[in-house]
Amino acid sequence: MTDTDNNKNLMPQHIAVVMDGNGRWANKRLLPRTAGHKAGVKSTRRIVELCARKGVRALTLFAFSSENWNRPEQEVSGLMSLFVSTLNSEITKLEQQGVRIRFIGDRSRFHDKLQHSIAQAENKTARNDLLQLNIAANYGGRWDIVNAARKLAQKIAEGELTPDQVTEESFAMELALADLPEPDLFIRTGGEQRISNFLLWQSAYSELYFTDTLWPDFDEEHFNDALLCYSKRQRRFGKTGKQIEEEQVKAV
Ligand code: IPE
Ligand code: IPE
Ligand code: MG
């Protein structure tokens, strides 16, 4: 039991993770990059279980970016096969654990087999509500924003909306994850300190946490470190530190 387990207020409701470092994990062991991705699946399983156990409401994982198609064909096809086999082998367990799975991103580019596994996983777990697990696959933050803009433009063209009704609120409602609170905590493993086109809009006020730990090595202890770090942050949303402290006193 850690400090953060005891205090739900200090726990993020929604965590987003850029699961980076699989390739380097494999390189260090003189293994092919796909072995790193396979090892990464174990870490993914672990973080899902931890989030479910700790009462985190939503977890959004970056599995494949819209830019990852630029990788060598062999790696891309290895990743696609791994997605299908992982989905098929994990889905029953996820269903039993109370996890609801959803994919965000443009799935139309995936081959039929993967699209089928995705649809099946989403349908099978649709009634669960313990943890909302979002897998970003062929996802890009810019794609998400353009997609939302296109939907609003369509509504305007059909006379359903006027241009002055395009607000931050109506825009956000067309984005992926519109039904969830924005990520409180944004974790990136693997040592890089960048967003890489993940949740651009939704992470406007997320607390960023970067760690050198490679994704396959990211275990419970590393996760607890991230949670502890988060629990010590003061989220000000433009206000002063004093205002936040006063609000906290009033809330008790
Ligand atoms: C992240 O690990 C997984 C995917 C992008 C699918 P990488 O494959 O980017 O690992 P590194 O950055 O090369 O170590
Ligand atoms: C971001 O990692 C995408 C995923 C983790 C799926 P990358 O490894 O692709 O990011 P860059 O290319 O280093 O920015
Ligand atoms: Mg990488």
PDB file of C-alpha atoms and ligand atoms in Angstrom:
ATOM      1  CA  MET A   1       0.000   0.000   0.000  1.00  0.00           C
ATOM      2  CA  THR A   2       1.414   3.387  -0.970  1.00  0.00           C
ATOM      3  CA  ASP A   3       0.573   6.954   0.096  1.00  0.00           C
ATOM      4  CA  THR A   4      -1.436   7.453  -3.044  1.00  0.00           C
ATOM      5  CA  ASP A   5      -3.599   4.366  -2.443  1.00  0.00           C
ATOM      6  CA  ASN A   6      -4.894   6.038   0.701  1.00  0.00           C
ATOM      7  CA  ASN A   7      -5.949   9.295  -0.812  1.00  0.00           C
ATOM      8  CA  LYS A   8      -8.241   9.171  -3.800  1.00  0.00           C
ATOM      9  CA  ASN A   9      -8.024  12.966  -4.249  1.00  0.00           C
ATOM     10  CA  LEU A  10      -4.363  12.660  -5.014  1.00  0.00           C
ATOM     11  CA  MET A  11      -4.979   9.905  -7.536  1.00  0.00           C
ATOM     12  CA  PRO A  12      -5.339  10.782 -11.195  1.00  0.00           C
ATOM     13  CA  GLN A  13      -8.706   9.841 -12.627  1.00  0.00           C
ATOM     14  CA  HIS A  14      -7.384   9.531 -16.148  1.00  0.00           C
ATOM     15  CA  ILE A  15      -3.842   8.506 -17.081  1.00  0.00           C
ATOM     16  CA  ALA A  16      -2.370   8.684 -20.587  1.00  0.00           C
ATOM     17  CA  VAL A  17       0.809   6.780 -21.453  1.00  0.00           C
ATOM     18  CA  VAL A  18       3.238   6.945 -24.365  1.00  0.00           C
ATOM     19  CA  MET A  19       4.624   3.439 -24.084  1.00  0.00           C
ATOM     20  CA  ASP A  20       8.067   4.104 -25.552  1.00  0.00           C
ATOM     21  CA  GLY A  21      11.370   2.236 -25.498  1.00  0.00           C
ATOM     22  CA  ASN A  22      10.498  -1.263 -26.715  1.00  0.00           C
ATOM     23  CA  GLY A  23      13.010  -1.133 -29.575  1.00  0.00           C
ATOM     24  CA  ARG A  24      15.871  -0.004 -27.354  1.00  0.00           C
ATOM     25  CA  TRP A  25      14.979  -2.632 -24.750  1.00  0.00           C
ATOM     26  CA  ALA A  26      15.385  -5.295 -27.455  1.00  0.00           C
ATOM     27  CA  ASN A  27      18.551  -3.721 -28.925  1.00  0.00           C
ATOM     28  CA  LYS A  28      20.229  -3.842 -25.524  1.00  0.00           C
ATOM     29  CA  ARG A  29      19.610  -7.590 -25.471  1.00  0.00           C
ATOM     30  CA  LEU A  30      20.631  -8.108 -29.101  1.00  0.00           C
ATOM     31  CA  LEU A  31      17.079  -9.183 -29.862  1.00  0.00           C
ATOM     32  CA  PRO A  32      14.909  -8.155 -32.802  1.00  0.00           C
ATOM     33  CA  ARG A  33      12.719  -5.093 -32.184  1.00  0.00           C
ATOM     34  CA  THR A  34       9.593  -7.246 -32.278  1.00  0.00           C
ATOM     35  CA  ALA A  35      10.843  -9.032 -29.149  1.00  0.00           C
ATOM     36  CA  GLY A  36      10.788  -5.635 -27.456  1.00  0.00           C
ATOM     37  CA  HIS A  37       7.188  -5.104 -28.517  1.00  0.00           C
ATOM     38  CA  LYS A  38       6.260  -8.531 -27.150  1.00  0.00           C
ATOM     39  CA  ALA A  39       7.930  -7.692 -23.841  1.00  0.00           C
ATOM     40  CA  GLY A  40       6.009  -4.409 -23.897  1.00  0.00           C
ATOM     41  CA  VAL A  41       2.711  -6.314 -23.914  1.00  0.00           C
ATOM     42  CA  LYS A  42       3.543  -7.657 -20.429  1.00  0.00           C
ATOM     43  CA  SER A  43       3.992  -4.115 -19.146  1.00  0.00           C
ATOM     44  CA  THR A  44       0.704  -3.152 -20.746  1.00  0.00           C
ATOM     45  CA  ARG A  45      -1.104  -5.992 -19.002  1.00  0.00           C
ATOM     46  CA  ARG A  46       0.528  -4.930 -15.726  1.00  0.00           C
ATOM     47  CA  ILE A  47      -0.488  -1.270 -15.936  1.00  0.00           C
ATOM     48  CA  VAL A  48      -4.074  -2.195 -16.817  1.00  0.00           C
ATOM     49  CA  GLU A  49      -4.271  -4.429 -13.737  1.00  0.00           C
ATOM     50  CA  LEU A  50      -2.690  -1.770 -11.527  1.00  0.00           C
ATOM     51  CA  CYS A  51      -5.073   0.934 -12.722  1.00  0.00           C
ATOM     52  CA  ALA A  52      -8.080  -1.335 -12.178  1.00  0.00           C
ATOM     53  CA  ARG A  53      -6.837  -2.168  -8.680  1.00  0.00           C
ATOM     54  CA  LYS A  54      -6.106   1.422  -7.696  1.00  0.00           C
ATOM     55  CA  GLY A  55      -9.438   2.742  -8.897  1.00  0.00           C
ATOM     56  CA  VAL A  56      -8.155   4.815 -11.824  1.00  0.00           C
ATOM     57  CA  ARG A  57     -11.177   5.547 -13.994  1.00  0.00           C
ATOM     58  CA  ALA A  58      -9.570   5.777 -17.424  1.00  0.00           C
ATOM     59  CA  LEU A  59      -6.294   4.723 -18.996  1.00  0.00           C
ATOM     60  CA  THR A  60      -5.325   5.765 -22.512  1.00  0.00           C
ATOM     61  CA  LEU A  61      -2.366   3.979 -24.084  1.00  0.00           C
ATOM     62  CA  PHE A  62      -0.496   5.040 -27.218  1.00  0.00           C
ATOM     63  CA  ALA A  63       0.023   1.779 -29.089  1.00  0.00           C
ATOM     64  CA  PHE A  64       0.635   2.926 -32.666  1.00  0.00           C
ATOM     65  CA  SER A  65       0.892   6.475 -33.967  1.00  0.00           C
ATOM     66  CA  SER A  66      -0.204   7.689 -37.382  1.00  0.00           C
ATOM     67  CA  GLU A  67       3.526   8.237 -38.041  1.00  0.00           C
ATOM     68  CA  ASN A  68       4.530   4.673 -37.096  1.00  0.00           C
ATOM     69  CA  TRP A  69       3.516   3.483 -40.596  1.00  0.00           C
ATOM     70  CA  ASN A  70       6.869   4.975 -41.653  1.00  0.00           C
ATOM     71  CA  ARG A  71       8.732   2.156 -39.888  1.00  0.00           C
ATOM     72  CA  PRO A  72      10.198  -0.812 -41.815  1.00  0.00           C
ATOM     73  CA  GLU A  73       7.415  -2.944 -43.230  1.00  0.00           C
ATOM     74  CA  GLN A  74       8.505  -5.981 -41.253  1.00  0.00           C
ATOM     75  CA  GLU A  75       8.188  -4.131 -37.953  1.00  0.00           C
ATOM     76  CA  VAL A  76       4.773  -2.707 -38.893  1.00  0.00           C
ATOM     77  CA  SER A  77       3.412  -6.112 -39.886  1.00  0.00           C
ATOM     78  CA  GLY A  78       4.898  -7.651 -36.720  1.00  0.00           C
ATOM     79  CA  LEU A  79       3.084  -5.039 -34.655  1.00  0.00           C
ATOM     80  CA  MET A  80      -0.208  -5.658 -36.461  1.00  0.00           C
ATOM     81  CA  SER A  81       0.040  -9.423 -35.808  1.00  0.00           C
ATOM     82  CA  LEU A  82       0.902  -8.723 -32.182  1.00  0.00           C
ATOM     83  CA  PHE A  83      -2.179  -6.498 -31.830  1.00  0.00           C
ATOM     84  CA  VAL A  84      -4.432  -9.255 -33.183  1.00  0.00           C
ATOM     85  CA  SER A  85      -2.933 -12.029 -31.064  1.00  0.00           C
ATOM     86  CA  THR A  86      -2.861  -9.893 -27.899  1.00  0.00           C
ATOM     87  CA  LEU A  87      -6.453  -8.781 -28.332  1.00  0.00           C
ATOM     88  CA  ASN A  88      -7.625 -12.319 -28.931  1.00  0.00           C
ATOM     89  CA  SER A  89      -5.726 -13.753 -25.975  1.00  0.00           C
ATOM     90  CA  GLU A  90      -6.508 -10.972 -23.480  1.00  0.00           C
ATOM     91  CA  ILE A  91     -10.105 -10.125 -24.165  1.00  0.00           C
ATOM     92  CA  THR A  92     -11.774 -12.725 -21.947  1.00  0.00           C
ATOM     93  CA  LYS A  93      -9.624 -11.695 -19.001  1.00  0.00           C
ATOM     94  CA  LEU A  94     -10.303  -8.005 -19.588  1.00  0.00           C
ATOM     95  CA  GLU A  95     -13.998  -8.733 -19.779  1.00  0.00           C
ATOM     96  CA  GLN A  96     -13.866 -10.599 -16.449  1.00  0.00           C
ATOM     97  CA  GLN A  97     -11.800  -7.841 -14.828  1.00  0.00           C
ATOM     98  CA  GLY A  98     -14.502  -5.268 -15.592  1.00  0.00           C
ATOM     99  CA  VAL A  99     -12.434  -3.388 -18.161  1.00  0.00           C
ATOM    100  CA  ARG A 100     -14.157  -1.620 -21.016  1.00  0.00           C
ATOM    101  CA  ILE A 101     -11.914  -1.362 -24.057  1.00  0.00           C
ATOM    102  CA  ARG A 102     -12.204   1.170 -26.844  1.00  0.00           C
ATOM    103  CA  PHE A 103      -9.939   2.103 -29.744  1.00  0.00           C
ATOM    104  CA  ILE A 104      -9.270   5.664 -30.831  1.00  0.00           C
ATOM    105  CA  GLY A 105      -7.685   6.539 -34.166  1.00  0.00           C
ATOM    106  CA  ASP A 106      -8.410   5.821 -37.806  1.00  0.00           C
ATOM    107  CA  ARG A 107      -9.023   2.073 -37.860  1.00  0.00           C
ATOM    108  CA  SER A 108     -10.001   2.008 -41.534  1.00  0.00           C
ATOM    109  CA  ARG A 109      -6.357   1.533 -42.539  1.00  0.00           C
ATOM    110  CA  PHE A 110      -6.052  -1.722 -40.583  1.00  0.00           C
ATOM    111  CA  HIS A 111      -6.598  -5.056 -42.316  1.00  0.00           C
ATOM    112  CA  ASP A 112      -9.940  -6.810 -41.835  1.00  0.00           C
ATOM    113  CA  LYS A 113      -8.674  -9.287 -39.268  1.00  0.00           C
ATOM    114  CA  LEU A 114      -7.519  -6.542 -36.927  1.00  0.00           C
ATOM    115  CA  GLN A 115     -10.651  -4.462 -37.476  1.00  0.00           C
ATOM    116  CA  HIS A 116     -12.690  -7.535 -36.613  1.00  0.00           C
ATOM    117  CA  SER A 117     -10.727  -8.189 -33.385  1.00  0.00           C
ATOM    118  CA  ILE A 118     -11.116  -4.532 -32.406  1.00  0.00           C
ATOM    119  CA  ALA A 119     -14.879  -4.557 -32.953  1.00  0.00           C
ATOM    120  CA  GLN A 120     -15.219  -7.837 -31.067  1.00  0.00           C
ATOM    121  CA  ALA A 121     -13.191  -6.546 -28.107  1.00  0.00           C
ATOM    122  CA  GLU A 122     -15.234  -3.354 -27.941  1.00  0.00           C
ATOM    123  CA  ASN A 123     -18.536  -5.223 -28.131  1.00  0.00           C
ATOM    124  CA  LYS A 124     -17.585  -7.881 -25.604  1.00  0.00           C
ATOM    125  CA  THR A 125     -16.566  -5.350 -22.960  1.00  0.00           C
ATOM    126  CA  ALA A 126     -19.149  -2.648 -23.720  1.00  0.00           C
ATOM    127  CA  ARG A 127     -21.092  -3.224 -20.504  1.00  0.00           C
ATOM    128  CA  ASN A 128     -18.064  -2.994 -18.200  1.00  0.00           C
ATOM    129  CA  ASP A 129     -17.370   0.129 -16.201  1.00  0.00           C
ATOM    130  CA  LEU A 130     -14.588  -0.525 -13.680  1.00  0.00           C
ATOM    131  CA  LEU A 131     -11.843   0.872 -15.920  1.00  0.00           C
ATOM    132  CA  GLN A 132     -12.175   2.544 -19.302  1.00  0.00           C
ATOM    133  CA  LEU A 133      -9.181   1.409 -21.360  1.00  0.00           C
ATOM    134  CA  ASN A 134      -8.556   3.409 -24.519  1.00  0.00           C
ATOM    135  CA  ILE A 135      -6.051   2.133 -27.038  1.00  0.00           C
ATOM    136  CA  ALA A 136      -4.763   4.767 -29.428  1.00  0.00           C
ATOM    137  CA  ALA A 137      -3.953   2.940 -32.659  1.00  0.00           C
ATOM    138  CA  ASN A 138      -3.268   4.740 -35.928  1.00  0.00           C
ATOM    139  CA  TYR A 139      -3.985   7.762 -33.782  1.00  0.00           C
ATOM    140  CA  GLY A 140      -2.567  11.261 -34.130  1.00  0.00           C
ATOM    141  CA  GLY A 141      -3.539  14.333 -32.139  1.00  0.00           C
ATOM    142  CA  ARG A 142      -3.655  16.401 -35.339  1.00  0.00           C
ATOM    143  CA  TRP A 143      -5.861  13.806 -37.012  1.00  0.00           C
ATOM    144  CA  ASP A 144      -8.204  13.994 -34.006  1.00  0.00           C
ATOM    145  CA  ILE A 145      -8.424  17.794 -34.217  1.00  0.00           C
ATOM    146  CA  VAL A 146      -8.957  17.840 -37.983  1.00  0.00           C
ATOM    147  CA  ASN A 147     -11.585  15.136 -37.623  1.00  0.00           C
ATOM    148  CA  ALA A 148     -13.464  17.252 -35.064  1.00  0.00           C
ATOM    149  CA  ALA A 149     -13.200  20.335 -37.295  1.00  0.00           C
ATOM    150  CA  ARG A 150     -14.603  18.341 -40.210  1.00  0.00           C
ATOM    151  CA  LYS A 151     -17.577  17.146 -38.148  1.00  0.00           C
ATOM    152  CA  LEU A 152     -18.361  20.685 -37.040  1.00  0.00           C
ATOM    153  CA  ALA A 153     -18.013  21.976 -40.608  1.00  0.00           C
ATOM    154  CA  GLN A 154     -20.451  19.289 -41.713  1.00  0.00           C
ATOM    155  CA  LYS A 155     -22.956  20.380 -39.064  1.00  0.00           C
ATOM    156  CA  ILE A 156     -22.627  23.993 -40.202  1.00  0.00           C
ATOM    157  CA  ALA A 157     -23.079  22.978 -43.838  1.00  0.00           C
ATOM    158  CA  GLU A 158     -26.270  21.152 -42.870  1.00  0.00           C
ATOM    159  CA  GLY A 159     -27.549  24.154 -40.932  1.00  0.00           C
ATOM    160  CA  GLU A 160     -27.413  22.318 -37.624  1.00  0.00           C
ATOM    161  CA  LEU A 161     -24.887  24.749 -36.155  1.00  0.00           C
ATOM    162  CA  THR A 162     -23.857  28.389 -36.755  1.00  0.00           C
ATOM    163  CA  PRO A 163     -20.179  29.445 -36.906  1.00  0.00           C
ATOM    164  CA  ASP A 164     -20.422  31.299 -33.599  1.00  0.00           C
ATOM    165  CA  GLN A 165     -21.528  28.067 -31.952  1.00  0.00           C
ATOM    166  CA  VAL A 166     -18.058  26.688 -32.609  1.00  0.00           C
ATOM    167  CA  THR A 167     -16.643  27.016 -29.108  1.00  0.00           C
ATOM    168  CA  GLU A 168     -14.032  25.164 -27.101  1.00  0.00           C
ATOM    169  CA  GLU A 169     -16.867  23.120 -25.590  1.00  0.00           C
ATOM    170  CA  SER A 170     -18.606  22.171 -28.853  1.00  0.00           C
ATOM    171  CA  PHE A 171     -15.219  21.449 -30.457  1.00  0.00           C
ATOM    172  CA  ALA A 172     -14.110  19.218 -27.587  1.00  0.00           C
ATOM    173  CA  MET A 173     -17.317  17.248 -27.892  1.00  0.00           C
ATOM    174  CA  GLU A 174     -16.282  16.038 -31.360  1.00  0.00           C
ATOM    175  CA  LEU A 175     -12.870  14.799 -30.251  1.00  0.00           C
ATOM    176  CA  ALA A 176     -11.929  11.269 -29.272  1.00  0.00           C
ATOM    177  CA  LEU A 177     -12.535  10.670 -25.534  1.00  0.00           C
ATOM    178  CA  ALA A 178     -15.112  13.489 -25.376  1.00  0.00           C
ATOM    179  CA  ASP A 179     -17.011  11.571 -22.715  1.00  0.00           C
ATOM    180  CA  LEU A 180     -14.056  11.323 -20.339  1.00  0.00           C
ATOM    181  CA  PRO A 181     -12.302  13.840 -18.104  1.00  0.00           C
ATOM    182  CA  GLU A 182      -9.050  15.011 -19.717  1.00  0.00           C
ATOM    183  CA  PRO A 183      -5.902  13.099 -18.682  1.00  0.00           C
ATOM    184  CA  ASP A 184      -4.657  14.263 -15.297  1.00  0.00           C
ATOM    185  CA  LEU A 185      -1.341  12.507 -15.682  1.00  0.00           C
ATOM    186  CA  PHE A 186       0.593  12.016 -18.946  1.00  0.00           C
ATOM    187  CA  ILE A 187       3.435   9.514 -18.628  1.00  0.00           C
ATOM    188  CA  ARG A 188       6.109   8.901 -21.247  1.00  0.00           C
ATOM    189  CA  THR A 189       8.638   6.136 -20.748  1.00  0.00           C
ATOM    190  CA  GLY A 190      11.815   5.614 -22.769  1.00  0.00           C
ATOM    191  CA  GLY A 191      13.630   8.875 -22.030  1.00  0.00           C
ATOM    192  CA  GLU A 192      12.272  11.132 -24.781  1.00  0.00           C
ATOM    193  CA  GLN A 193      10.615  14.325 -23.628  1.00  0.00           C
ATOM    194  CA  ARG A 194       8.072  14.981 -26.339  1.00  0.00           C
ATOM    195  CA  ILE A 195       4.390  14.470 -27.072  1.00  0.00           C
ATOM    196  CA  SER A 196       4.866  12.813 -30.508  1.00  0.00           C
ATOM    197  CA  ASN A 197       1.393  13.847 -31.682  1.00  0.00           C
ATOM    198  CA  PHE A 198      -0.475  12.057 -28.878  1.00  0.00           C
ATOM    199  CA  LEU A 199      -3.465  13.745 -27.200  1.00  0.00           C
ATOM    200  CA  LEU A 200      -2.635  17.311 -28.267  1.00  0.00           C
ATOM    201  CA  TRP A 201      -5.874  18.994 -27.275  1.00  0.00           C
ATOM    202  CA  GLN A 202      -6.771  16.754 -24.351  1.00  0.00           C
ATOM    203  CA  SER A 203      -3.381  17.082 -22.615  1.00  0.00           C
ATOM    204  CA  ALA A 204      -3.466  20.899 -22.451  1.00  0.00           C
ATOM    205  CA  TYR A 205      -3.461  20.738 -18.639  1.00  0.00           C
ATOM    206  CA  SER A 206      -2.124  17.246 -17.990  1.00  0.00           C
ATOM    207  CA  GLU A 207       0.748  16.842 -15.584  1.00  0.00           C
ATOM    208  CA  LEU A 208       3.678  15.533 -17.630  1.00  0.00           C
ATOM    209  CA  TYR A 209       5.909  12.789 -16.255  1.00  0.00           C
ATOM    210  CA  PHE A 210       8.937  11.600 -18.188  1.00  0.00           C
ATOM    211  CA  THR A 211      11.041   8.640 -17.157  1.00  0.00           C
ATOM    212  CA  ASP A 212      14.119   7.020 -18.684  1.00  0.00           C
ATOM    213  CA  THR A 213      12.730   3.574 -17.848  1.00  0.00           C
ATOM    214  CA  LEU A 214      12.060   1.636 -21.036  1.00  0.00           C
ATOM    215  CA  TRP A 215       8.449   0.502 -21.416  1.00  0.00           C
ATOM    216  CA  PRO A 216       9.087  -3.262 -20.925  1.00  0.00           C
ATOM    217  CA  ASP A 217      10.837  -2.447 -17.627  1.00  0.00           C
ATOM    218  CA  PHE A 218       8.066  -0.168 -16.328  1.00  0.00           C
ATOM    219  CA  ASP A 219       6.732  -2.070 -13.314  1.00  0.00           C
ATOM    220  CA  GLU A 220       4.593  -1.390 -10.247  1.00  0.00           C
ATOM    221  CA  GLU A 221       7.386   0.455  -8.483  1.00  0.00           C
ATOM    222  CA  HIS A 222       7.928   2.778 -11.443  1.00  0.00           C
ATOM    223  CA  PHE A 223       4.201   3.359 -11.670  1.00  0.00           C
ATOM    224  CA  ASN A 224       4.016   4.193  -7.966  1.00  0.00           C
ATOM    225  CA  ASP A 225       6.892   6.664  -8.452  1.00  0.00           C
ATOM    226  CA  ALA A 226       4.863   8.400 -11.161  1.00  0.00           C
ATOM    227  CA  LEU A 227       1.761   8.497  -8.941  1.00  0.00           C
ATOM    228  CA  LEU A 228       3.721   9.840  -6.015  1.00  0.00           C
ATOM    229  CA  CYS A 229       5.254  12.548  -8.175  1.00  0.00           C
ATOM    230  CA  TYR A 230       1.786  13.457  -9.461  1.00  0.00           C
ATOM    231  CA  SER A 231       0.370  13.643  -5.928  1.00  0.00           C
ATOM    232  CA  LYS A 232       2.923  16.328  -5.059  1.00  0.00           C
ATOM    233  CA  ARG A 233       2.125  18.582  -7.998  1.00  0.00           C
ATOM    234  CA  GLN A 234       0.016  21.683  -7.491  1.00  0.00           C
ATOM    235  CA  ARG A 235      -2.421  21.994 -10.387  1.00  0.00           C
ATOM    236  CA  ARG A 236      -3.136  25.680 -10.777  1.00  0.00           C
ATOM    237  CA  PHE A 237      -5.007  26.002 -14.087  1.00  0.00           C
ATOM    238  CA  GLY A 238      -3.886  29.608 -14.385  1.00  0.00           C
ATOM    239  CA  LYS A 239      -4.635  30.582 -10.790  1.00  0.00           C
ATOM    240  CA  THR A 240      -2.078  31.443  -8.124  1.00  0.00           C
ATOM    241  CA  GLY A 241      -0.727  28.929  -5.655  1.00  0.00           C
ATOM    242  CA  LYS A 242      -2.363  30.872  -2.811  1.00  0.00           C
ATOM    243  CA  GLN A 243      -5.798  30.660  -4.456  1.00  0.00           C
ATOM    244  CA  ILE A 244      -5.428  26.898  -4.813  1.00  0.00           C
ATOM    245  CA  GLU A 245      -4.402  26.514  -1.177  1.00  0.00           C
ATOM    246  CA  GLU A 246      -7.417  28.568  -0.050  1.00  0.00           C
ATOM    247  CA  GLU A 247      -9.742  26.457  -2.178  1.00  0.00           C
ATOM    248  CA  GLN A 248      -8.301  23.311  -0.633  1.00  0.00           C
ATOM    249  CA  VAL A 249      -8.842  24.609   2.895  1.00  0.00           C
ATOM    250  CA  LYS A 250     -12.480  25.452   2.044  1.00  0.00           C
ATOM    251  CA  ALA A 251     -13.046  22.014   0.554  1.00  0.00           C
ATOM    252  CA  VAL A 252     -12.083  20.192   3.778  1.00  0.00           C
TER     253      VAL A 252
HETATM  254  C1  IPE B   1       7.209   2.191 -28.663  1.00  0.00           C
HETATM  255  O1  IPE B   1       8.490   1.690 -28.619  1.00  0.00           O
HETATM  256  C2  IPE B   1       6.254   1.230 -29.302  1.00  0.00           C
HETATM  257  C3  IPE B   1       5.723   1.657 -30.600  1.00  0.00           C
HETATM  258  C4  IPE B   1       5.982   2.766 -31.210  1.00  0.00           C
HETATM  259  C5  IPE B   1       4.821   0.733 -31.238  1.00  0.00           C
HETATM  260  P1  IPE B   1       9.516   1.991 -29.789  1.00  0.00           P
HETATM  261  O2  IPE B   1       9.385   0.904 -30.804  1.00  0.00           O
HETATM  262  O3  IPE B   1       9.339   3.360 -30.315  1.00  0.00           O
HETATM  263  O4  IPE B   1      10.890   1.857 -29.040  1.00  0.00           O
HETATM  264  P2  IPE B   1      12.209   2.711 -29.281  1.00  0.00           P
HETATM  265  O5  IPE B   1      11.839   4.152 -29.119  1.00  0.00           O
HETATM  266  O6  IPE B   1      12.694   2.403 -30.669  1.00  0.00           O
HETATM  267  O7  IPE B   1      13.143   2.229 -28.230  1.00  0.00           O
HETATM  268  C1  IPE B   2       5.304   7.346 -29.938  1.00  0.00           C
HETATM  269  O1  IPE B   2       6.540   6.736 -29.911  1.00  0.00           O
HETATM  270  C2  IPE B   2       4.258   6.370 -30.375  1.00  0.00           C
HETATM  271  C3  IPE B   2       4.013   5.214 -29.508  1.00  0.00           C
HETATM  272  C4  IPE B   2       4.548   4.969 -28.357  1.00  0.00           C
HETATM  273  C5  IPE B   2       3.045   4.302 -30.010  1.00  0.00           C
HETATM  274  P1  IPE B   2       7.585   6.884 -31.091  1.00  0.00           P
HETATM  275  O2  IPE B   2       8.783   6.129 -30.678  1.00  0.00           O
HETATM  276  O3  IPE B   2       6.969   6.513 -32.385  1.00  0.00           O
HETATM  277  O4  IPE B   2       7.876   8.455 -31.098  1.00  0.00           O
HETATM  278  P2  IPE B   2       9.062   9.270 -31.765  1.00  0.00           P
HETATM  279  O5  IPE B   2       9.109   8.885 -33.201  1.00  0.00           O
HETATM  280  O6  IPE B   2      10.319   8.889 -31.067  1.00  0.00           O
HETATM  281  O7  IPE B   2       8.726  10.706 -31.540  1.00  0.00           O
HETATM  282 MG    MG B   3      10.166   5.138 -29.778  1.00  0.00          MG
END
